[in-house]
Coordinates of N, CA and C in Angstrom, one line a residue:
M22 N -79.7 -9.4 -142.9 CA -80.8 -10.1 -143.2 C -81.7 -9.5 -144.4
V23 N -81.8 -10.2 -145.3 CA -82.7 -10.4 -146.5 C -84.0 -11.1 -146.4
G24 N -84.6 -10.9 -147.1 CA -86.1 -11.9 -147.2 C -87.2 -11.3 -147.9
Y25 N -88.4 -11.8 -147.7 CA -89.7 -11.3 -148.5 C -90.8 -12.0 -147.6
I26 N -91.7 -11.4 -147.9 CA -93.0 -11.7 -147.0 C -93.9 -12.6 -148.3
V27 N -94.2 -13.7 -147.8 CA -95.0 -15.1 -148.6 C -96.7 -14.8 -148.4
S28 N -97.2 -14.4 -147.1 CA -98.6 -13.9 -147.3 C -98.8 -13.0 -146.2
G29 N -99.9 -12.5 -146.1 CA -100.1 -11.4 -145.0 C -99.5 -10.1 -145.0
S30 N -99.4 -9.6 -144.0 CA -98.5 -8.3 -143.9 C -98.1 -8.1 -142.8
I31 N -96.4 -7.4 -142.7 CA -96.0 -7.0 -142.0 C -95.5 -5.4 -141.5
L32 N -95.8 -5.2 -140.3 CA -95.0 -3.9 -140.2 C -93.8 -3.8 -139.8
F33 N -93.1 -2.8 -140.6 CA -91.7 -2.8 -140.7 C -91.1 -1.4 -140.3
Q34 N -90.2 -1.2 -139.6 CA -89.3 -0.1 -139.3 C -88.1 -0.2 -138.8
V35 N -87.1 0.5 -139.2 CA -85.9 0.3 -139.1 C -85.7 1.9 -137.9
K36 N -85.1 1.8 -136.8 CA -84.9 3.1 -136.0 C -84.7 4.4 -137.1
G37 N -85.7 5.3 -136.7 CA -85.1 6.6 -137.5 C -85.7 6.8 -138.7
D38 N -86.2 5.5 -139.2 CA -87.0 5.7 -140.6 C -88.6 5.4 -140.3
S39 N -89.2 5.8 -141.4 CA -90.9 5.9 -141.1 C -91.1 4.4 -141.4
A40 N -92.0 3.9 -140.7 CA -92.5 2.2 -140.6 C -93.6 2.6 -142.0
K41 N -93.4 1.0 -142.4 CA -94.1 0.7 -143.8 C -94.8 -0.3 -143.6
I42 N -95.7 -0.6 -144.6 CA -96.6 -1.7 -144.6 C -96.1 -3.1 -145.4
L43 N -95.5 -4.3 -145.2 CA -94.9 -4.7 -146.3 C -96.0 -6.1 -146.4
K44 N -96.3 -6.3 -147.7 CA -97.1 -7.1 -148.2 C -96.6 -8.5 -149.0
A45 N -97.6 -9.4 -149.4 CA -97.0 -10.6 -150.1 C -96.6 -10.0 -151.1
G46 N -95.3 -10.9 -151.6 CA -94.2 -10.7 -152.5 C -92.7 -9.3 -152.3
D47 N -93.3 -8.5 -151.1 CA -92.5 -7.6 -151.1 C -91.3 -7.9 -150.3
P48 N -89.8 -7.6 -150.7 CA -88.9 -7.9 -150.1 C -88.3 -6.9 -148.8
F49 N -87.1 -7.4 -147.9 CA -87.1 -6.5 -147.3 C -85.6 -6.8 -146.6
Y50 N -85.0 -5.5 -146.0 CA -83.5 -6.0 -145.6 C -83.1 -5.3 -144.2
E51 N -82.5 -5.7 -143.5 CA -82.5 -5.3 -142.4 C -81.2 -5.2 -141.9
P52 N -80.4 -4.2 -142.5 CA -79.2 -3.6 -142.2 C -78.4 -4.1 -140.8
A53 N -77.0 -4.4 -141.2 CA -76.4 -4.8 -139.9 C -76.1 -3.4 -138.9
D54 N -76.3 -3.9 -137.8 CA -75.8 -3.0 -136.5 C -76.9 -1.7 -136.5
V55 N -78.2 -1.8 -136.9 CA -79.1 -1.1 -136.5 C -80.2 -1.8 -135.7
I56 N -81.2 -0.6 -135.4 CA -82.0 -1.4 -134.2 C -83.4 -1.7 -135.3
I57 N -84.0 -3.0 -135.5 CA -85.3 -2.7 -136.3 C -86.5 -2.3 -134.8
S58 N -87.3 -1.5 -135.5 CA -88.0 -0.9 -134.1 C -89.2 -1.7 -134.3
H59 N -89.9 -2.4 -135.4 CA -91.1 -3.2 -135.5 C -90.9 -4.0 -136.5
F60 N -91.2 -5.1 -136.5 CA -91.3 -6.5 -137.4 C -92.5 -7.2 -137.2
D61 N -93.7 -6.9 -137.0 CA -95.0 -7.2 -136.4 C -95.8 -7.7 -137.2
N62 N -96.6 -8.4 -137.1 CA -97.8 -8.9 -137.8 C -98.7 -7.7 -138.0
A63 N -99.1 -6.9 -139.2 CA -99.8 -5.9 -138.9 C -101.4 -6.1 -139.2
S64 N -101.8 -7.1 -139.0 CA -103.3 -7.8 -138.8 C -103.3 -8.5 -137.5
A65 N -104.5 -7.9 -137.2 CA -104.8 -8.7 -135.6 C -105.6 -10.0 -135.8
D66 N -105.9 -10.5 -137.2 CA -106.3 -11.5 -137.1 C -106.0 -12.3 -138.3
A67 N -105.3 -12.0 -139.0 CA -104.8 -12.9 -140.1 C -103.3 -13.0 -139.9
P68 N -102.4 -14.5 -140.1 CA -101.5 -14.8 -139.7 C -100.4 -14.3 -141.2
A69 N -99.2 -14.0 -140.9 CA -98.2 -13.7 -141.9 C -97.1 -14.6 -142.1
K70 N -96.9 -15.1 -143.1 CA -95.3 -15.7 -143.2 C -94.3 -14.9 -143.9
F71 N -93.3 -15.2 -143.7 CA -92.2 -14.8 -144.3 C -90.9 -15.7 -144.4
I72 N -89.9 -15.5 -145.6 CA -88.9 -16.1 -145.6 C -87.5 -15.3 -145.1
L73 N -86.6 -15.9 -144.4 CA -85.4 -14.8 -144.1 C -84.5 -15.7 -144.7
N74 N -83.2 -14.8 -145.0 CA -81.9 -15.7 -145.3 C -81.3 -14.3 -144.4
Y75 N -80.2 -15.1 -143.7 CA -79.2 -14.5 -142.8 C -77.7 -14.7 -143.4
L76 N -77.3 -13.5 -143.5 CA -75.7 -13.5 -143.8 C -74.9 -13.6 -142.7
M77 N -74.4 -14.7 -142.3 CA -73.9 -14.9 -140.5 C -72.6 -14.4 -140.9
N78 N -72.3 -13.9 -139.7 CA -70.7 -13.4 -139.1 C -70.5 -14.2 -137.7
T79 N -70.0 -15.0 -137.9 CA -69.8 -15.8 -136.6 C -69.0 -15.1 -135.2
E80 N -68.5 -13.9 -135.5 CA -67.7 -13.1 -134.6 C -68.9 -12.5 -133.6
K81 N -70.2 -12.0 -134.1 CA -71.0 -11.3 -133.6 C -72.3 -12.1 -133.1
E82 N -73.0 -11.6 -132.2 CA -74.5 -12.1 -131.9 C -75.1 -12.1 -133.0
F83 N -75.9 -13.2 -132.9 CA -77.1 -13.7 -134.0 C -78.0 -12.3 -134.0
I84 N -78.5 -12.2 -133.1 CA -79.6 -11.5 -132.7 C -79.9 -11.0 -130.8
I85 N -79.9 -9.8 -130.9 CA -79.6 -8.9 -129.4 C -81.1 -8.4 -129.0
L86 N -81.8 -8.6 -128.2 CA -82.8 -8.1 -128.0 C -82.6 -6.9 -127.0
L87 N -83.7 -6.0 -127.4 CA -83.4 -4.6 -126.5 C -84.9 -4.2 -125.8
D88 N -84.5 -3.8 -124.8 CA -86.0 -3.4 -124.0 C -86.6 -2.1 -124.6
D89 N -87.4 -1.9 -124.4 CA -88.1 -0.4 -124.8 C -87.1 0.9 -124.4
K90 N -86.3 0.7 -123.6 CA -85.4 2.0 -123.5 C -84.1 1.5 -124.2
G91 N -83.7 0.7 -125.3 CA -82.9 0.5 -125.9 C -81.6 -0.4 -125.4
Q92 N -81.9 -1.1 -124.0 CA -80.9 -1.4 -123.1 C -81.0 -3.2 -123.7
E93 N -80.0 -3.8 -123.7 CA -79.8 -4.9 -124.1 C -80.4 -5.9 -122.7
I94 N -81.4 -6.6 -123.3 CA -81.7 -7.8 -122.5 C -81.1 -9.0 -122.5
K95 N -80.4 -9.4 -121.3 CA -79.5 -10.5 -121.0 C -80.5 -12.0 -121.1
S96 N -80.0 -12.7 -121.4 CA -80.6 -14.0 -121.3 C -80.5 -14.7 -120.5
P97 N -81.6 -15.5 -119.7 CA -81.1 -16.3 -118.4 C -80.0 -17.5 -119.0
K98 N -78.9 -18.0 -118.1 CA -78.5 -19.4 -118.4 C -78.4 -20.5 -117.7

């Protein structure tokens, strides 16, 4: 996935890397098959907007949610 921040700021961290703050105009890249530890609004009171571009592979799950221990959270059916 690739994208950029339109407004506000985002706390962004790929597991194993240092966290960084993305600001308006900053691009970002989420590599395949890695855990994104944080993609959070960096402000407690200002909204953040971003645009995403997904490069889809229909043979894999789109998004897999993990709990705090890194175990997959199964969605109810």
